[in-house]
């Protein structure tokens, strides 16, 4: 590491760092010495304990992905508090109860696009503006295998994730000259609150169709995100990196 980040320590902004993958990423980055700014709709035991134990390194705020000005305000607050932003992980997303497209309401469609696509784009713009003043930075968009394979009941969710992948590729072209890398990580199924509704029958089917014969451990997804953000991946940008045990191969 060289430049301003080396002096002040590296700063990550993670959307949805209270639970699931976001929480694991927040904890692992803190363990590696990063400062972490994260938000979610509700505080929980993790965010409250970490804010109390690591007040100099951890910032949490209540922000909803649907509130564009609150998102921008959070980026400004994080950059001010920690002196910059070196990494944005667009992790938070919503997967509504799986529903067939013909009966999905316009309101649900708009809300899903707002939280899963418009919000990550707004966060990327606000963070990239900070990163451009530092002449370095990275953005990782957490996508889904739904972006690259069709599944019933998730058409709009799939559209938002495919949109995010296209966004990553073109943004990488635009921000590369500013020394900002942009990638998408495409996880297969892993256990989290988002997948509690997967029935035993579906879980068995997923396992059967996965060459490695199981769901991912959440740390395997975090490993991939952290690899992409590491110096070992310093020449990787504009890519979609699939980590799915082979289910889409
Ligand atoms: N789980 C899987 O099998 C799987 C597979 C492929 C891709 N993914 C992707 O991986 C990422 C992480 O998924 P996960 O399973 O870890 O999710 P999760 O366990 O449901 O956690 C989601 C996180 O985002 C926050 N969040 C959700 N809606 C929000 C909103 N409207 N405003 C602000 N924060 C919000 C949640 O906190 P609050 O609820 O308190 O707001 C929580 O911190 C997502 O992008 C998901 O699409 C997951």
CSV table of C-alpha atoms and ligand atoms in Angstrom, one decimal:
chain,number,residue,atom,x,y,z
A,1,UNK,CA,0.0,0.0,0.0
A,2,UNK,CA,1.3,3.5,-0.8
A,3,UNK,CA,-0.3,7.0,-0.9
A,4,UNK,CA,-2.8,8.5,1.5
A,5,UNK,CA,-4.5,5.2,2.5
A,6,UNK,CA,-1.1,4.0,3.8
A,7,UNK,CA,-1.0,7.0,6.2
A,8,UNK,CA,-4.6,6.9,7.5
A,9,UNK,CA,-5.4,3.1,7.2
A,10,UNK,CA,-7.7,1.6,4.7
A,11,UNK,CA,-11.4,2.4,4.7
A,12,UNK,CA,-14.2,0.1,3.5
A,13,UNK,CA,-17.8,1.1,3.1
A,14,UNK,CA,-20.1,-2.0,3.1
A,15,UNK,CA,-23.8,-1.9,2.5
A,16,UNK,CA,-25.7,-4.3,4.7
A,17,UNK,CA,-22.9,-5.1,7.2
A,18,UNK,CA,-25.2,-6.2,10.0
A,19,UNK,CA,-26.0,-9.8,8.9
A,20,UNK,CA,-25.0,-12.4,6.4
A,21,UNK,CA,-22.2,-11.9,4.0
A,22,UNK,CA,-21.9,-8.2,4.9
A,23,UNK,CA,-21.3,-9.0,8.5
A,24,UNK,CA,-18.6,-11.5,7.8
A,25,UNK,CA,-16.9,-9.1,5.4
A,26,UNK,CA,-17.1,-6.3,8.0
A,27,UNK,CA,-15.6,-8.5,10.7
A,28,UNK,CA,-12.9,-9.9,8.5
A,29,UNK,CA,-11.8,-6.4,7.2
A,30,UNK,CA,-11.8,-5.1,10.8
A,31,UNK,CA,-9.6,-8.1,11.8
A,32,UNK,CA,-7.2,-7.2,8.9
A,33,UNK,CA,-6.9,-3.6,10.3
A,34,UNK,CA,-9.4,-1.8,8.0
A,35,UNK,CA,-11.8,0.9,9.2
A,36,UNK,CA,-15.4,-0.2,8.3
A,37,UNK,CA,-18.4,2.0,7.7
A,38,UNK,CA,-21.7,0.1,7.2
A,39,UNK,CA,-25.4,0.6,7.3
A,40,UNK,CA,-28.6,-1.4,7.4
A,41,UNK,CA,-32.2,-0.8,8.3
A,42,UNK,CA,-31.9,-2.1,11.8
A,43,UNK,CA,-29.1,-2.3,14.4
A,44,UNK,CA,-28.4,-5.7,16.0
A,45,UNK,CA,-26.1,-7.3,18.5
A,46,UNK,CA,-23.2,-7.3,16.1
A,47,UNK,CA,-23.4,-3.6,15.1
A,48,UNK,CA,-24.0,-2.4,18.7
A,49,UNK,CA,-21.2,-4.5,20.2
A,50,UNK,CA,-18.7,-3.6,17.4
A,51,UNK,CA,-19.5,0.1,17.6
A,52,UNK,CA,-19.0,0.0,21.4
A,53,UNK,CA,-15.8,-2.1,21.2
A,54,UNK,CA,-14.2,-0.4,18.2
A,55,UNK,CA,-15.4,3.2,18.1
A,56,UNK,CA,-12.4,4.4,16.2
A,57,UNK,CA,-12.7,1.8,13.5
A,58,UNK,CA,-16.4,1.1,13.0
A,59,UNK,CA,-19.2,3.3,12.0
A,60,UNK,CA,-22.8,2.0,11.7
A,61,UNK,CA,-25.9,4.0,10.8
A,62,UNK,CA,-29.5,3.3,10.1
A,63,UNK,CA,-30.0,3.8,6.3
A,64,UNK,CA,-32.5,2.3,3.9
A,65,UNK,CA,-31.3,1.4,0.4
A,66,UNK,CA,-34.5,3.1,-0.9
A,67,UNK,CA,-33.5,6.5,0.5
A,68,UNK,CA,-31.1,8.1,-2.0
A,69,UNK,CA,-30.2,11.2,-0.1
A,70,UNK,CA,-29.5,9.2,3.1
A,71,UNK,CA,-27.1,6.9,1.1
A,72,UNK,CA,-25.2,10.0,-0.2
A,73,UNK,CA,-25.2,11.4,3.4
A,74,UNK,CA,-23.8,8.2,4.7
A,75,UNK,CA,-20.9,8.2,2.2
A,76,UNK,CA,-20.1,11.8,3.1
A,77,UNK,CA,-20.2,11.0,6.9
A,78,UNK,CA,-17.9,7.9,6.4
A,79,UNK,CA,-15.4,9.8,4.3
A,80,UNK,CA,-15.3,12.6,6.8
A,81,UNK,CA,-15.0,10.3,9.8
A,82,UNK,CA,-12.2,8.1,8.4
A,83,UNK,CA,-10.5,10.5,6.0
A,84,UNK,CA,-11.4,8.8,2.7
A,85,UNK,CA,-12.9,5.6,1.2
A,86,UNK,CA,-10.8,3.0,-0.4
A,87,UNK,CA,-13.3,0.2,-1.0
A,88,UNK,CA,-17.0,0.0,-1.6
A,89,UNK,CA,-18.7,-3.3,-1.3
A,90,UNK,CA,-22.2,-3.1,-2.7
A,91,UNK,CA,-23.5,-6.1,-0.7
A,92,UNK,CA,-27.0,-5.3,0.6
A,93,UNK,CA,-29.9,-6.5,-1.5
A,94,UNK,CA,-33.5,-7.6,-1.1
A,95,UNK,CA,-35.0,-10.9,-2.3
A,96,UNK,CA,-38.7,-10.8,-1.9
A,97,UNK,CA,-40.6,-13.9,-1.2
A,98,UNK,CA,-40.3,-15.7,-4.6
A,99,UNK,CA,-43.2,-14.7,-6.7
A,100,UNK,CA,-44.3,-15.3,-10.3
A,101,UNK,CA,-43.8,-12.3,-12.6
A,102,UNK,CA,-47.4,-12.2,-13.8
A,103,UNK,CA,-48.7,-11.4,-10.3
A,104,UNK,CA,-45.9,-9.1,-9.1
A,105,UNK,CA,-47.1,-5.6,-8.4
A,106,UNK,CA,-45.6,-2.5,-10.1
A,107,UNK,CA,-44.8,-1.2,-6.6
A,108,UNK,CA,-42.8,-4.4,-5.8
A,109,UNK,CA,-40.9,-4.2,-9.1
A,110,UNK,CA,-40.0,-0.6,-8.5
A,111,UNK,CA,-38.9,-1.2,-4.9
A,112,UNK,CA,-36.7,-4.1,-6.0
A,113,UNK,CA,-35.0,-2.1,-8.7
A,114,UNK,CA,-34.5,0.8,-6.3
A,115,UNK,CA,-32.8,-1.2,-3.6
A,116,UNK,CA,-30.9,-3.7,-5.7
A,117,UNK,CA,-29.8,-1.6,-8.7
A,118,UNK,CA,-30.4,2.2,-8.2
A,119,UNK,CA,-29.0,2.2,-4.6
A,120,UNK,CA,-25.7,0.4,-5.6
A,121,UNK,CA,-25.3,2.8,-8.5
A,122,UNK,CA,-25.9,5.8,-6.2
A,123,UNK,CA,-23.4,4.5,-3.7
A,124,UNK,CA,-20.8,3.8,-6.4
A,125,UNK,CA,-21.2,7.3,-7.7
A,126,UNK,CA,-20.8,8.9,-4.3
A,127,UNK,CA,-17.8,6.7,-3.4
A,128,UNK,CA,-16.1,7.0,-6.8
A,129,UNK,CA,-16.2,10.8,-6.4
A,130,UNK,CA,-14.3,10.4,-3.1
A,131,UNK,CA,-11.9,7.8,-4.7
A,132,UNK,CA,-11.2,10.0,-7.7
A,133,UNK,CA,-9.7,12.7,-5.3
A,134,UNK,CA,-7.5,9.9,-3.9
A,135,UNK,CA,-6.5,8.6,-7.4
A,136,UNK,CA,-7.2,5.0,-6.1
A,137,UNK,CA,-10.0,2.8,-5.0
A,138,UNK,CA,-12.1,-0.2,-5.6
A,139,UNK,CA,-15.7,-1.2,-6.0
A,140,UNK,CA,-17.1,-4.7,-5.6
A,141,UNK,CA,-20.7,-5.4,-6.6
A,142,UNK,CA,-22.2,-8.5,-5.1
A,143,UNK,CA,-24.3,-10.1,-7.8
A,144,UNK,CA,-25.9,-13.5,-8.0
A,145,UNK,CA,-26.0,-16.6,-10.2
A,146,UNK,CA,-29.6,-15.5,-11.0
A,147,UNK,CA,-27.9,-12.9,-13.2
A,148,UNK,CA,-26.4,-15.6,-15.5
A,149,UNK,CA,-28.9,-18.4,-15.2
A,150,UNK,CA,-32.7,-18.4,-15.3
A,151,UNK,CA,-34.7,-19.4,-12.3
A,152,UNK,CA,-38.5,-19.2,-11.8
A,153,UNK,CA,-39.9,-16.7,-9.4
A,154,UNK,CA,-36.9,-14.3,-9.4
A,155,UNK,CA,-37.2,-12.5,-12.7
A,156,UNK,CA,-36.9,-8.9,-11.4
A,157,UNK,CA,-34.2,-9.8,-8.8
A,158,UNK,CA,-32.3,-11.5,-11.7
A,159,UNK,CA,-32.7,-8.3,-13.8
A,160,UNK,CA,-31.3,-6.1,-11.0
A,161,UNK,CA,-28.3,-8.4,-10.6
A,162,UNK,CA,-27.6,-8.7,-14.4
A,163,UNK,CA,-27.9,-4.9,-14.5
A,164,UNK,CA,-25.3,-4.7,-11.7
A,165,UNK,CA,-22.9,-6.9,-13.7
A,166,UNK,CA,-23.2,-4.7,-16.8
A,167,UNK,CA,-22.7,-1.6,-14.6
A,168,UNK,CA,-19.5,-3.1,-13.2
A,169,UNK,CA,-18.0,-3.8,-16.7
A,170,UNK,CA,-18.7,-0.3,-18.2
A,171,UNK,CA,-17.8,1.5,-14.9
A,172,UNK,CA,-14.4,-0.4,-14.9
A,173,UNK,CA,-13.7,1.2,-18.3
A,174,UNK,CA,-14.5,4.7,-17.1
A,175,UNK,CA,-12.8,4.5,-13.7
A,176,UNK,CA,-9.7,2.4,-14.7
A,177,UNK,CA,-7.8,5.5,-15.8
A,178,UNK,CA,-8.4,6.9,-12.3
A,179,UNK,CA,-6.8,3.8,-10.7
A,180,UNK,CA,-10.2,2.5,-9.5
A,181,UNK,CA,-11.0,-1.2,-10.0
A,182,UNK,CA,-14.6,-2.4,-10.4
A,183,UNK,CA,-15.6,-6.0,-10.3
A,184,UNK,CA,-18.7,-8.2,-9.7
A,185,UNK,CA,-18.6,-11.3,-7.5
A,186,UNK,CA,-21.3,-13.8,-8.4
A,187,UNK,CA,-22.1,-16.1,-5.4
A,188,UNK,CA,-24.0,-19.3,-5.7
A,189,UNK,CA,-26.3,-20.3,-2.8
A,190,UNK,CA,-25.1,-19.9,0.7
A,191,UNK,CA,-26.9,-20.1,4.0
A,192,UNK,CA,-28.0,-16.7,5.3
A,193,UNK,CA,-31.3,-15.0,6.4
A,194,UNK,CA,-31.9,-14.5,2.6
A,195,UNK,CA,-32.1,-18.2,2.0
A,196,UNK,CA,-34.0,-19.4,5.1
A,197,UNK,CA,-37.1,-19.9,2.8
A,198,UNK,CA,-35.3,-22.4,0.6
A,199,UNK,CA,-37.2,-25.7,1.2
A,200,UNK,CA,-35.4,-28.9,2.0
A,201,UNK,CA,-36.5,-30.2,-1.4
A,202,UNK,CA,-35.0,-27.2,-3.2
A,203,UNK,CA,-31.8,-27.4,-1.1
A,204,UNK,CA,-31.4,-31.1,-2.1
A,205,UNK,CA,-32.0,-30.1,-5.8
A,206,UNK,CA,-29.3,-27.4,-5.6
A,207,UNK,CA,-26.8,-29.8,-4.0
A,208,UNK,CA,-27.5,-32.4,-6.6
A,209,UNK,CA,-27.0,-29.9,-9.5
A,210,UNK,CA,-23.8,-28.5,-7.9
A,211,UNK,CA,-20.7,-30.4,-9.0
A,212,UNK,CA,-19.1,-29.9,-5.6
A,213,UNK,CA,-22.3,-31.3,-4.0
A,214,UNK,CA,-23.1,-28.7,-1.4
A,215,UNK,CA,-24.0,-25.1,-0.8
A,216,UNK,CA,-21.2,-22.6,-0.2
A,217,UNK,CA,-19.9,-21.8,3.2
A,218,UNK,CA,-20.4,-18.0,3.6
A,219,UNK,CA,-16.6,-17.6,4.3
A,220,UNK,CA,-15.9,-19.1,0.9
A,221,UNK,CA,-17.9,-16.2,-0.7
A,222,UNK,CA,-16.1,-13.7,1.6
A,223,UNK,CA,-12.7,-15.2,0.6
A,224,UNK,CA,-13.5,-14.4,-3.0
A,225,UNK,CA,-14.6,-10.9,-2.3
A,226,UNK,CA,-11.5,-10.3,-0.2
A,227,UNK,CA,-9.2,-11.8,-2.9
A,228,UNK,CA,-10.7,-9.5,-5.5
A,229,UNK,CA,-10.0,-6.5,-3.3
A,230,UNK,CA,-6.4,-7.6,-2.4
A,231,UNK,CA,-3.2,-6.6,-4.0
A,232,UNK,CA,-3.0,-10.2,-5.5
A,233,UNK,CA,-5.9,-9.1,-7.8
A,234,UNK,CA,-4.4,-5.8,-8.6
A,235,UNK,CA,-4.7,-6.3,-12.4
A,236,UNK,CA,-8.3,-7.6,-12.3
A,237,UNK,CA,-11.0,-5.2,-13.2
A,238,UNK,CA,-14.3,-5.2,-15.1
A,239,UNK,CA,-14.8,-8.9,-14.4
A,240,UNK,CA,-17.6,-11.1,-13.0
A,241,UNK,CA,-16.1,-13.7,-10.7
A,242,UNK,CA,-18.3,-16.7,-10.2
A,243,UNK,CA,-18.1,-18.6,-6.9
A,244,UNK,CA,-20.8,-21.2,-7.0
A,245,UNK,CA,-19.3,-24.7,-6.7
A,246,UNK,CA,-19.9,-25.1,-10.4
A,247,UNK,CA,-23.7,-25.0,-10.5
A,248,UNK,CA,-23.6,-22.7,-13.6
A,249,UNK,CA,-20.8,-24.4,-15.5
B,1,LIG,N1,-27.7,-15.9,0.3
B,1,LIG,C1,-27.5,-16.4,-0.9
B,1,LIG,O1,-27.6,-17.6,-1.2
B,1,LIG,C2,-27.1,-15.5,-2.0
B,1,LIG,C3,-26.8,-16.0,-3.3
B,1,LIG,C4,-26.4,-15.2,-4.3
B,1,LIG,C5,-26.2,-13.8,-4.1
B,1,LIG,N2,-26.5,-13.3,-2.8
B,1,LIG,C6,-26.3,-11.8,-2.6
B,1,LIG,O2,-25.3,-11.7,-1.6
B,1,LIG,C7,-25.6,-10.4,-0.9
B,1,LIG,C8,-25.7,-10.7,0.6
B,1,LIG,O3,-26.8,-11.6,0.8
B,1,LIG,P1,-27.1,-12.2,2.3
B,1,LIG,O4,-27.6,-13.5,2.0
B,1,LIG,O5,-25.8,-12.0,3.1
B,1,LIG,O6,-28.2,-11.2,2.7
B,1,LIG,P2,-28.9,-11.1,4.2
B,1,LIG,O7,-28.5,-12.1,5.1
B,1,LIG,O8,-30.4,-11.0,3.9
B,1,LIG,O9,-28.4,-9.7,4.7
B,1,LIG,C9,-28.7,-8.5,4.0
B,1,LIG,C10,-28.1,-7.3,4.7
B,1,LIG,O10,-28.5,-6.1,3.9
B,1,LIG,C11,-29.3,-5.3,4.8
B,1,LIG,N3,-30.4,-4.8,4.0
B,1,LIG,C12,-31.4,-5.5,3.4
B,1,LIG,N4,-32.3,-4.7,2.9
B,1,LIG,C13,-31.9,-3.4,3.2
B,1,LIG,C14,-32.4,-2.1,2.9
B,1,LIG,N5,-33.5,-2.0,2.2
B,1,LIG,N6,-31.7,-1.0,3.3
B,1,LIG,C15,-30.5,-1.2,4.0
B,1,LIG,N7,-30.0,-2.4,4.3
B,1,LIG,C16,-30.7,-3.5,3.9
B,1,LIG,C17,-29.7,-6.2,6.0
B,1,LIG,O11,-30.0,-5.5,7.2
B,1,LIG,P3,-31.5,-5.0,7.5
B,1,LIG,O12,-32.4,-6.1,7.2
B,1,LIG,O13,-31.4,-4.6,9.0
B,1,LIG,O14,-31.7,-3.8,6.7
B,1,LIG,C18,-28.5,-7.1,6.1
B,1,LIG,O15,-27.5,-6.4,6.8
B,1,LIG,C19,-26.8,-9.9,-1.6
B,1,LIG,O16,-26.5,-8.9,-2.6
B,1,LIG,C20,-27.5,-11.1,-2.2
B,1,LIG,O17,-28.3,-10.7,-3.3
B,1,LIG,C21,-26.9,-14.1,-1.8
